[in-house]
Coordinates of N, CA and C in Angstrom, one line a residue:
M221 N 121.9 65.3 119.5 CA 120.8 65.4 118.9 C 119.9 66.2 119.0
R222 N 119.9 66.6 120.6 CA 118.9 67.7 121.0 C 119.5 69.3 120.8
V223 N 120.7 69.1 120.9 CA 121.3 70.5 120.7 C 121.5 70.9 119.2
L224 N 121.6 69.8 118.3 CA 121.3 70.3 117.0 C 120.0 70.9 116.7
F225 N 119.0 69.7 116.9 CA 117.5 70.5 117.2 C 117.3 71.8 117.6
I226 N 118.0 72.3 118.7 CA 117.9 73.8 119.4 C 118.3 74.7 118.3
I227 N 119.6 74.1 118.0 CA 120.3 75.1 116.7 C 119.6 75.3 115.7
T228 N 119.1 74.4 115.2 CA 118.4 74.4 113.7 C 117.1 75.2 114.1
F229 N 116.2 74.9 115.3 CA 115.2 75.8 115.5 C 115.3 77.2 115.7
L230 N 116.5 77.7 116.2 CA 116.8 79.0 116.7 C 117.3 80.0 115.3
L231 N 117.9 79.0 114.4 CA 118.4 79.5 113.1 C 117.3 79.8 112.4
F232 N 116.2 78.9 112.5 CA 114.7 78.9 111.6 C 113.8 80.1 112.1
L233 N 114.3 80.3 113.5 CA 113.5 81.4 114.0 C 114.0 82.8 113.5
S234 N 115.2 82.7 113.7 CA 116.0 84.1 113.3 C 115.5 84.4 111.7
S235 N 115.4 83.5 110.9 CA 115.4 83.8 109.6 C 113.8 84.0 109.5
S236 N 113.0 83.7 110.1 CA 111.5 83.8 110.0 C 111.1 85.4 110.5
L237 N 112.0 85.8 111.7 CA 111.7 87.1 112.0 C 112.5 88.2 111.3
Q238 N 113.5 87.7 110.8 CA 114.2 88.7 109.6 C 113.2 88.8 108.4
A239 N 112.7 87.8 108.3 CA 111.7 87.8 106.8 C 110.2 88.9 107.4
Q240 N 110.1 88.5 108.4 CA 108.5 89.5 108.9 C 109.2 90.9 108.8
D241 N 110.5 91.2 108.8 CA 110.7 92.8 108.6 C 110.3 93.4 107.3
Y242 N 110.2 92.4 106.1 CA 109.7 92.9 104.9 C 108.4 92.8 104.4
V243 N 107.8 93.7 103.6 CA 106.7 93.6 103.1 C 106.8 93.4 101.7
T244 N 105.6 93.0 101.1 CA 105.6 92.6 99.4 C 104.6 93.3 99.0
D245 N 104.2 93.5 97.8 CA 102.9 93.8 97.0 C 101.8 93.5 97.5
A246 N 101.9 92.1 97.8 CA 100.6 91.5 98.2 C 100.1 91.7 99.8
T247 N 101.5 92.0 100.6 CA 101.2 92.4 102.2 C 100.9 93.7 102.5
M248 N 100.9 94.8 101.4 CA 100.9 96.0 101.8 C 99.5 96.3 102.5
E249 N 98.6 95.8 101.9 CA 97.2 96.1 102.6 C 97.0 95.9 104.0
E250 N 97.6 94.8 104.7 CA 97.6 94.4 105.9 C 98.3 95.0 106.9
T251 N 99.4 95.5 106.4 CA 100.4 96.2 107.1 C 100.6 97.5 107.0
V252 N 101.4 97.9 105.7 CA 101.4 99.6 105.6 C 100.1 100.6 105.5
M253 N 99.0 99.7 105.0 CA 98.3 100.2 104.8 C 96.8 100.3 105.9
A254 N 97.4 100.1 107.0 CA 96.4 99.7 108.1 C 95.7 100.9 108.8
I255 N 94.6 100.8 109.0 CA 93.9 102.2 109.4 C 93.8 102.1 110.9
D256 N 94.9 102.7 111.6 CA 95.0 102.2 113.1 C 95.9 103.5 113.6
D257 N 95.7 104.8 113.1 CA 96.4 105.9 113.7 C 97.8 105.6 114.1
Q258 N 98.5 104.8 113.6 CA 99.8 104.4 114.0 C 100.8 105.2 112.9
I259 N 102.0 105.8 113.0 CA 102.8 106.3 112.2 C 103.7 104.8 111.8
K260 N 103.8 105.0 110.5 CA 104.9 103.7 109.7 C 106.0 104.6 108.9
V261 N 106.9 103.8 108.7 CA 107.8 104.0 107.7 C 107.9 102.7 106.6
L262 N 107.9 103.3 105.5 CA 107.9 102.2 104.5 C 109.4 102.4 103.8
Y263 N 110.1 101.4 104.0 CA 111.5 101.7 103.7 C 112.2 101.0 102.7
F264 N 112.1 101.7 101.5 CA 112.7 100.8 100.2 C 114.2 100.4 100.1
T265 N 114.6 99.3 100.0 CA 116.0 98.8 99.9 C 116.1 97.8 99.0
A266 N 117.4 97.5 99.1 CA 117.7 96.3 98.1 C 119.2 95.8 98.5
P267 N 119.4 94.5 98.5 CA 120.8 94.0 98.9 C 121.8 94.6 98.4
W268 N 122.0 95.2 97.0 CA 122.9 95.6 96.5 C 123.4 96.8 96.7
C269 N 122.5 97.8 97.4 CA 122.3 99.0 97.8 C 123.4 99.2 99.0
G270 N 124.8 99.7 98.5 CA 125.7 100.3 99.5 C 125.1 101.2 100.8
P271 N 124.5 102.4 100.2 CA 123.8 103.2 101.4 C 122.9 102.6 102.4
C272 N 122.0 101.6 101.4 CA 120.9 101.0 102.5 C 121.7 100.1 103.5
Q273 N 123.2 99.4 103.1 CA 123.9 98.5 104.0 C 124.1 99.5 105.1
Y274 N 124.5 100.8 105.1 CA 125.1 101.7 106.0 C 123.8 102.1 106.8
M275 N 122.6 102.0 106.4 CA 121.3 102.2 106.9 C 120.8 101.4 108.0
S276 N 121.2 100.1 107.7 CA 120.5 98.7 108.5 C 120.8 99.0 109.8
P277 N 122.2 99.2 110.2 CA 121.9 99.2 111.7 C 121.2 100.5 112.4
V278 N 121.1 101.3 111.9 CA 120.1 102.9 112.3 C 118.7 102.4 112.2
I279 N 118.3 101.6 111.0 CA 116.8 101.1 110.9 C 116.4 100.4 112.1
K280 N 117.5 99.5 112.4 CA 117.4 98.1 113.0 C 117.2 98.9 114.6
S281 N 118.0 99.9 114.9 CA 118.0 100.4 116.4 C 116.6 101.0 116.5
I282 N 116.1 101.8 115.7 CA 115.2 102.4 115.5 C 113.9 101.7 116.0
A283 N 113.8 100.4 115.2 CA 112.8 99.4 115.0 C 112.3 98.6 116.3
E284 N 113.8 98.6 117.2 CA 113.9 97.7 118.2 C 113.7 98.6 119.5
D285 N 113.3 99.9 119.1 CA 113.4 100.8 120.4 C 112.1 101.3 120.7
S286 N 111.6 100.8 121.9 CA 110.2 100.9 122.3 C 109.7 102.4 122.6
T287 N 110.7 103.2 122.9 CA 110.5 104.8 123.1 C 110.0 105.5 121.9
V288 N 110.5 104.9 120.6 CA 110.0 105.7 119.4 C 108.7 105.0 118.8
Q289 N 107.8 105.7 118.9 CA 106.3 105.0 118.3 C 106.5 104.8 116.7
V290 N 106.7 103.9 116.5 CA 106.7 103.8 114.8 C 106.7 102.3 114.4
T291 N 106.3 101.9 113.4 CA 106.9 100.4 112.8 C 107.1 100.7 111.5
I292 N 108.6 100.2 111.2 CA 109.2 100.1 110.0 C 109.1 98.9 109.3
Y293 N 108.6 99.1 108.2 CA 108.3 97.9 107.0 C 109.4 98.3 106.0
K294 N 110.3 97.3 105.6 CA 111.3 97.2 104.4 C 110.7 96.6 103.2
M295 N 111.0 97.0 102.2 CA 110.5 96.5 100.8 C 111.6 96.5 99.7
N296 N 112.0 95.1 99.6 CA 113.2 94.9 98.6 C 112.4 95.2 97.2
T297 N 113.1 96.3 96.4 CA 112.8 96.9 95.3 C 113.1 95.9 94.4
D298 N 113.9 94.8 94.4 CA 114.2 93.7 93.1 C 113.0 92.7 93.3
H299 N 112.5 92.6 94.2 CA 111.3 91.7 94.3 C 109.8 92.3 94.2
N300 N 109.7 93.6 94.0 CA 108.2 94.1 93.8 C 108.2 95.1 93.1
I301 N 106.7 95.7 92.8 CA 106.7 96.6 91.8 C 106.0 98.0 92.5
T302 N 105.6 97.9 93.8 CA 105.1 98.9 94.7 C 105.9 100.4 94.5
D303 N 107.5 100.0 94.5 CA 108.3 101.3 94.2 C 108.1 101.9 92.7
D304 N 108.0 101.0 91.7 CA 107.9 101.5 90.4 C 106.5 102.5 90.5
I305 N 105.4 101.9 91.2 CA 104.2 102.6 90.8 C 104.0 103.7 91.6
L306 N 104.8 103.9 92.8 CA 105.0 105.3 93.6 C 106.3 106.1 93.1
K307 N 106.6 105.8 91.8 CA 107.9 106.6 91.3 C 109.1 106.9 92.3
V308 N 109.3 105.6 92.9 CA 110.7 105.9 93.9 C 112.0 105.5 92.8
R309 N 112.8 106.8 92.8 CA 113.8 106.9 91.8 C 115.0 106.5 92.6
S310 N 115.2 106.4 93.5 CA 116.6 106.1 94.3 C 116.2 105.4 95.5
I311 N 117.3 104.6 96.1 CA 117.4 103.9 97.5 C 118.4 104.3 98.1
P312 N 118.2 104.3 99.5 CA 117.3 104.0 100.1 C 116.2 105.2 100.3
T313 N 114.7 105.1 100.2 CA 114.0 106.2 100.2 C 113.0 105.7 101.4
Y314 N 112.4 106.8 102.1 CA 111.4 106.4 103.2 C 110.0 107.1 102.8
F315 N 109.1 106.3 103.0 CA 107.7 107.0 103.1 C 107.4 106.9 104.5
Y316 N 106.7 107.9 104.9 CA 106.2 108.1 106.4 C 104.6 108.3 106.2
I317 N 103.9 107.3 106.6 CA 102.5 107.0 106.4 C 101.9 106.7 107.5
K318 N 100.7 107.2 107.6 CA 99.6 107.0 108.4 C 98.2 106.8 108.1
N319 N 97.4 105.8 108.5 CA 96.2 105.5 108.2 C 95.9 105.6 106.5
G320 N 96.9 104.7 105.8 CA 97.2 104.7 104.4 C 97.3 105.6 103.6
R321 N 97.8 107.0 104.3 CA 98.0 108.2 103.5 C 99.5 108.5 103.6
K322 N 100.2 108.8 102.6 CA 101.6 109.4 102.8 C 101.7 110.7 103.3
L323 N 102.6 110.9 104.5 CA 102.7 112.1 104.9 C 103.9 112.9 104.4
G324 N 104.7 112.3 103.8 CA 105.7 112.7 103.2 C 107.1 111.6 103.0
Q325 N 108.2 112.1 102.5 CA 109.2 111.1 102.2 C 110.5 111.7 102.1
S326 N 111.6 110.9 102.5 CA 112.8 111.5 102.3 C 113.8 110.4 101.6
S327 N 115.1 110.5 101.3 CA 116.2 109.8 100.9 C 117.1 109.9 101.2
S328 N 118.4 108.8 100.9 CA 119.4 108.8 101.2 C 120.1 108.3 102.6
V329 N 121.2 108.9 103.0 CA 121.5 108.0 104.5 C 121.2 109.2 105.4
M330 N 121.2 108.6 106.6 CA 121.1 109.9 107.7 C 121.3 109.2 108.9
R331 N 121.6 110.2 109.9 CA 122.0 109.5 111.3 C 120.5 109.4 112.1
R332 N 120.9 108.4 113.1 CA 119.9 108.1 113.5 C 118.8 109.0 114.2
N333 N 119.4 110.1 115.1 CA 118.6 111.1 115.5 C 117.7 111.9 114.5
E334 N 118.4 112.1 113.1 CA 117.5 112.6 112.0 C 116.3 111.8 111.6
M335 N 116.7 110.6 111.6 CA 115.3 109.9 111.0 C 114.5 109.8 112.1
V336 N 114.6 109.7 113.4 CA 113.9 109.9 114.7 C 113.2 111.1 114.4
Q337 N 113.8 112.3 114.6 CA 113.4 113.5 114.4 C 111.9 113.4 113.3
L338 N 112.3 113.0 112.2 CA 111.6 113.1 110.7 C 110.4 112.1 111.3
I339 N 110.4 111.2 111.7 CA 109.4 110.0 112.3 C 108.4 111.0 113.2
E340 N 109.1 111.4 114.3 CA 108.2 112.4 115.2 C 107.5 113.7 114.5
R341 N 108.2 114.2 113.6 CA 107.3 115.3 112.7 C 106.3 114.9 111.8
H342 N 106.1 113.9 111.3 CA 105.4 113.4 110.6 C 104.5 112.8 111.4
D343 N 104.9 112.3 112.5 CA 103.6 111.9 113.2 C 102.7 112.9 113.9
R344 N 103.1 113.9 113.8 CA 102.3 115.4 114.4 C 101.4 116.0 113.3
M345 N 101.7 115.4 112.1 CA 100.9 116.2 110.7 C 99.3 115.8 111.1
T346 N 98.6 116.4 110.2 CA 97.4 116.1 109.9 C 97.3 115.1 108.9
V347 N 96.5 114.2 109.1 CA 96.3 113.0 108.2 C 95.2 113.5 106.9
K348 N 95.9 113.5 105.7 CA 94.9 114.0 104.6 C 95.2 113.6 103.4
G349 N 94.5 113.8 102.3 CA 94.8 113.4 100.9 C 94.3 111.9 100.7
D350 N 94.7 111.5 99.5 CA 94.2 110.2 98.8 C 95.1 109.0 99.5
L351 N 94.4 107.9 99.6 CA 94.9 106.7 100.1 C 96.4 106.6 99.3
L352 N 97.4 106.0 99.7 CA 98.7 105.5 98.8 C 98.4 104.8 97.6
P353 N 98.5 105.3 96.7 CA 98.1 104.5 95.3 C 98.9 103.4 94.9
Y354 N 99.1 102.3 95.7 CA 100.0 101.3 95.4 C 99.2 100.3 94.6
R355 N 99.9 99.2 93.9 CA 99.3 98.3 93.3 C 99.1 97.2 94.2
G356 N 97.6 97.2 95.1 CA 97.5 96.4 95.9 C 95.8 95.9 95.7
K357 N 95.2 97.1 95.3 CA 93.6 96.8 95.1 C 93.1 96.2 93.5
P358 N 92.8 95.0 93.6 CA 92.0 94.6 92.4 C 91.2 95.6 91.7
S359 N 91.0 95.4 90.4 CA 89.7 96.2 89.9 C 88.7 95.2 89.2
A360 N 87.7 95.7 89.2 CA 86.5 95.1 88.6 C 86.4 95.7 87.1
Y361 N 87.3 96.8 86.9 CA 87.3 97.2 85.7 C 88.6 96.8 84.6
E362 N 88.5 97.0 83.5 CA 89.6 96.8 82.7 C 89.9 98.2 81.6
I363 N 91.0 98.7 81.8 CA 91.4 99.7 81.1 C 90.8 99.8 79.6
V364 N 90.0 100.9 79.3 CA 89.5 101.2 78.0 C 90.2 102.3 77.4
A365 N 91.1 102.2 75.9 CA 91.8 103.2 75.6 C 90.6 104.2 74.6
G366 N 91.3 105.5 74.9 CA 90.1 106.3 74.2 C 90.7 106.6 72.6
T367 N 90.0 107.4 71.9 CA 90.4 107.9 70.5 C 91.8 108.6 70.5
H368 N 91.4 109.7 71.4 CA 93.1 110.7 71.8 C 94.0 110.0 71.6
K369 N 95.2 110.9 71.1 CA 96.4 109.8 71.0 C 97.1 109.5 72.6
N370 N 96.6 110.6 73.3 CA 97.3 110.2 74.8 C 96.4 109.2 75.7
L371 N 95.3 108.8 75.1 CA 94.3 108.1 76.3 C 94.7 106.5 75.4
H372 N 96.2 106.1 75.7 CA 96.5 104.7 75.1 C 96.7 103.8 76.6
K373 N 96.6 102.9 76.6 CA 96.6 101.8 77.9 C 97.9 102.0 78.6
K374 N 99.2 102.1 77.7 CA 100.5 102.6 78.6 C 100.2 103.6 79.6
N375 N 99.7 104.7 78.7 CA 99.4 106.2 79.7 C 98.6 105.9 80.9
L376 N 97.6 105.3 80.6 CA 96.5 105.0 81.5 C 97.1 104.1 82.8
E377 N 97.8 103.3 82.3 CA 98.1 102.4 83.3 C 99.1 102.9 84.5
Q378 N 99.7 104.2 84.2 CA 100.5 104.7 85.0 C 99.7 105.5 86.2
L379 N 98.3 105.9 85.9 CA 97.3 106.5 86.7 C 96.3 105.6 87.5
W380 N 96.4 104.1 87.0 CA 95.4 103.1 87.4 C 95.3 103.2 88.9
Y381 N 96.2 103.4 89.6 CA 96.1 103.3 91.2 C 96.0 104.5 92.1
S382 N 95.6 105.6 91.4 CA 95.8 107.0 92.1 C 94.3 107.7 91.7
A383 N 93.6 107.1 92.9 CA 92.3 107.9 92.6 C 92.2 109.4 92.2
K384 N 93.1 110.1 92.7 CA 93.1 111.8 92.5 C 93.6 111.8 90.9
Q385 N 94.5 111.1 90.6 CA 94.8 111.3 89.2 C 94.0 111.0 88.3
L386 N 93.1 109.8 88.5 CA 92.0 109.2 87.4 C 91.0 110.2 87.6
N387 N 90.7 110.9 88.6 CA 89.8 111.8 88.7 C 90.0 113.0 87.7
E388 N 91.4 113.5 88.0 CA 91.4 114.6 87.2 C 91.5 114.4 85.7
L389 N 92.0 113.2 85.3 CA 92.0 113.0 84.0 C 90.5 113.1 83.4
S390 N 89.6 112.3 84.2 CA 88.2 112.2 83.8 C 87.5 113.3 83.3
W391 N 88.0 114.4 84.5 CA 87.3 116.1 84.2 C 87.9 116.4 83.0
K392 N 88.9 116.3 82.7 CA 89.6 116.9 81.7 C 89.1 116.8 80.3
I393 N 88.7 115.1 80.4 CA 88.2 114.6 79.3 C 86.7 115.1 79.2
Y394 N 86.0 115.3 80.4 CA 84.4 115.9 80.2 C 84.6 117.1 79.5
Q395 N 85.5 118.0 80.1 CA 85.5 119.5 79.6 C 86.1 119.6 78.4
N396 N 86.7 118.8 77.7 CA 87.3 119.0 76.5 C 87.2 118.0 75.5
L397 N 86.9 116.8 75.5 CA 86.4 116.0 74.6 C 85.0 115.4 74.3
T398 N 84.6 115.0 73.0 CA 83.0 114.5 72.6 C 83.5 113.4 72.0
D399 N 84.5 112.8 71.5 CA 84.4 111.3 71.1 C 83.8 110.4 72.1
Q400 N 82.9 109.7 71.6 CA 82.0 108.6 72.3 C 83.0 107.5 73.2
K401 N 84.3 107.0 72.1 CA 85.3 106.4 72.9 C 86.0 107.1 73.9
D402 N 86.4 108.3 73.8 CA 87.0 108.9 74.9 C 86.2 109.2 76.1
L403 N 85.0 109.4 75.9 CA 84.1 109.3 77.3 C 83.7 108.2 77.6
A404 N 84.0 106.9 76.8 CA 83.5 105.7 77.7 C 85.1 105.5 78.3
C405 N 86.1 105.7 77.9 CA 87.3 105.8 78.7 C 87.4 106.5 79.9
A406 N 86.5 107.9 79.9 CA 86.6 108.5 80.8 C 85.7 107.9 82.3
I407 N 84.7 107.4 81.6 CA 83.6 106.6 82.3 C 84.2 105.4 83.2
T408 N 85.2 104.7 82.6 CA 85.7 103.4 83.1 C 86.8 104.2 84.2
L409 N 87.5 105.2 83.7 CA 88.3 105.8 84.8 C 88.0 106.2 85.6
I410 N 86.9 107.0 85.7 CA 86.1 107.4 87.1 C 85.7 106.3 87.9
N411 N 85.2 105.6 87.1 CA 84.8 104.1 88.0 C 85.7 103.6 88.8
R412 N 87.0 103.7 88.3 CA 88.4 103.0 89.0 C 88.4 104.0 90.1
S413 N 88.6 105.1 89.7 CA 88.8 106.1 90.9 C 88.0 106.1 92.3
I414 N 86.6 105.9 92.0 CA 85.6 105.6 92.9 C 86.2 104.4 93.8
E415 N 86.3 103.5 92.8 CA 86.8 101.8 93.3 C 87.7 102.0 94.4
L416 N 88.7 103.0 94.0 CA 89.9 103.1 94.9 C 89.6 103.9 96.2
E417 N 88.8 105.0 96.1 CA 88.4 105.8 97.3 C 87.3 107.0 96.8
E418 N 86.1 106.5 97.2 CA 85.1 107.4 96.7 C 84.8 108.2 97.8
N419 N 84.8 109.7 96.9 CA 84.5 111.1 97.5 C 83.7 111.8 96.9
N420 N 83.3 113.0 97.2 CA 82.4 113.8 96.3 C 82.9 114.5 95.3
Y421 N 84.3 114.5 94.9 CA 84.9 114.6 93.9 C 84.9 113.9 92.7
N422 N 84.9 112.7 93.2 CA 85.1 111.6 91.6 C 83.6 111.5 91.5
L423 N 82.6 111.6 92.3 CA 81.2 111.2 92.2 C 80.7 112.4 91.3
Q424 N 81.2 113.3 91.7 CA 80.5 114.8 90.8 C 81.0 114.5 89.4
T425 N 82.3 114.2 89.1 CA 82.8 114.1 87.9 C 82.1 112.8 87.0
K426 N 81.9 111.8 87.9 CA 81.2 110.8 87.2 C 79.5 111.4 86.7
A427 N 78.8 112.0 87.6 CA 77.5 112.6 87.5 C 77.5 113.5 86.0
H428 N 78.8 114.4 86.0 CA 78.8 115.3 84.7 C 79.2 114.2 83.3
L429 N 79.9 113.3 83.7 CA 80.0 112.4 82.6 C 78.8 111.4 82.0
L430 N 78.1 111.1 82.9 CA 76.9 110.3 82.9 C 75.9 111.4 81.9
H431 N 75.8 112.4 82.5 CA 74.8 113.3 81.6 C 75.7 113.8 80.4
K432 N 76.6 113.7 80.3 CA 77.4 114.2 78.7 C 77.0 113.0 77.8
I433 N 77.1 111.7 78.3 CA 76.7 110.4 77.4 C 75.3 110.3 77.6
G434 N 74.4 111.0 77.9 CA 72.8 110.9 77.9 C 72.4 109.8 79.1
E435 N 73.1 109.5 80.0 CA 72.6 108.5 80.9 C 72.1 109.3 82.1
N436 N 70.9 110.2 82.0 CA 70.5 111.3 83.0 C 70.0 110.6 83.9
K437 N 69.3 109.2 83.9 CA 68.8 108.8 85.1 C 69.8 108.4 86.4
E438 N 70.9 107.9 85.7 CA 72.1 107.5 86.8 C 72.9 108.5 87.0
A439 N 72.7 109.8 85.9 CA 73.5 111.1 86.2 C 73.0 111.4 87.2
L440 N 71.3 111.7 87.5 CA 70.6 112.4 88.4 C 70.9 111.7 89.7
K441 N 71.0 110.6 89.8 CA 71.0 109.5 91.0 C 72.3 110.1 91.8
T442 N 73.3 110.1 91.0 CA 74.7 110.4 91.2 C 74.9 111.4 91.7
A443 N 74.5 112.5 91.1 CA 74.4 114.1 91.3 C 73.6 114.5 92.7
K444 N 72.6 113.7 93.1 CA 72.0 114.0 94.3 C 72.6 113.2 95.4
A445 N 73.3 112.1 95.2 CA 74.2 111.5 96.3 C 75.4 112.6 96.6
V446 N 75.7 113.2 95.8 CA 76.9 114.2 95.7 C 76.4 115.3 96.8
K447 N 75.3 115.8 96.4 CA 74.5 116.9 97.1 C 74.6 116.5 98.4
K448 N 74.1 115.5 98.8 CA 73.5 114.9 100.1 C 74.8 115.1 101.0
G449 N 75.9 114.2 100.3 CA 77.3 114.2 100.9 C 77.9 115.7 101.4
A450 N 77.7 116.4 100.2 CA 78.4 118.0 100.6 C 77.4 118.5 101.6
D451 N 76.2 118.5 101.5 CA 75.4 119.2 102.5 C 75.6 118.8 103.9
R452 N 76.0 117.6 104.0 CA 76.2 116.9 105.4 C 77.5 117.4 106.0
K453 N 78.5 117.8 105.0 CA 80.0 118.2 105.5 C 79.7 119.9 105.3
G454 N 78.7 120.2 104.8 CA 78.8 121.8 104.8 C 79.5 122.3 103.7
V455 N 79.7 121.7 102.6 CA 80.5 122.0 101.5 C 79.7 122.7 100.4
S456 N 80.0 123.7 99.7 CA 79.3 124.3 98.9 C 78.7 123.4 97.5
T457 N 77.2 123.7 97.4 CA 76.8 122.4 96.1 C 76.4 122.9 95.2
V458 N 76.8 124.6 94.7 CA 76.2 125.5 93.6 C 76.7 124.5 92.4
T459 N 77.5 123.7 92.0 CA 78.2 123.2 90.8 C 77.2 122.1 90.6
I460 N 76.8 121.3 91.6 CA 76.3 120.2 91.6 C 74.6 120.5 91.5
Q461 N 74.0 121.5 92.2 CA 72.8 121.7 91.9 C 72.5 122.3 90.9
K462 N 73.5 123.0 90.1 CA 73.3 123.3 88.5 C 73.0 122.1 87.8
L463 N 73.8 121.2 87.9 CA 73.7 119.9 87.1 C 72.5 119.3 87.3
I464 N 71.8 119.3 88.4 CA 70.6 118.5 89.0 C 69.7 119.0 88.4
D465 N 69.5 120.8 88.3 CA 68.4 121.6 87.7 C 68.4 121.2 86.4
K466 N 69.6 121.3 85.9 CA 69.7 120.8 84.4 C 69.0 119.8 84.0
I467 N 69.4 118.8 84.4 CA 68.8 117.2 84.0 C 67.5 117.3 84.6
E468 N 66.9 117.9 85.3 CA 65.2 117.8 85.9 C 64.7 118.7 85.0
A469 N 65.2 119.6 84.2 CA 64.9 120.6 83.1 C 64.5 119.9 82.1
E470 N 65.2 118.9 81.8 CA 65.2 118.2 80.5 C 64.3 117.3 80.0

């Protein structure tokens, strides 16, 4: 009985350790997205994928090698939607990530030394850009469709997890559209962008949009916050200063 118990325990432990190799949509925030200055590989795979089976011992070897400073997380594309949001078109695919930002990606099979070289190369890169736009951060906002034929919910859902793309679309709406429903759509989109990752770019877009819909008090407040942040970083404030002057003159 004691031997049977030990065997059962070891099998359970082995199963638990194997399960820990995998991340899910729900566990991305605490694993892949951790802000810890450590290089990570998010490895998209599936049980039916032949090339993934070929890569299995390569991945295992690197993950267990203490001389390679990396954490490898596997994601089963059959059970998650992160791969769909991140537009992973084939597997195996590898995202190289540090501090929640994607430094690059590669696909297909490769030799162990090639994978290690890619990991080390990405580890040396400067971390910049938006946080990885995966479906992990809930929103206080609901998508609001516009009047324009392209501003329907299906299109907007494709951008809902990218701060950069949401900001770019909101700015285009500000520049080109005047319909109140389209502008209301843009306000929702820019609020979601700020919710994902607040920066001077999306705050500036929001200030302009607020001014366009007549919310001058909030527009001025937001614009001044943008200018303060830009001044602190030594960034040009000509555009936002023009908006501030315009609002204060009205």
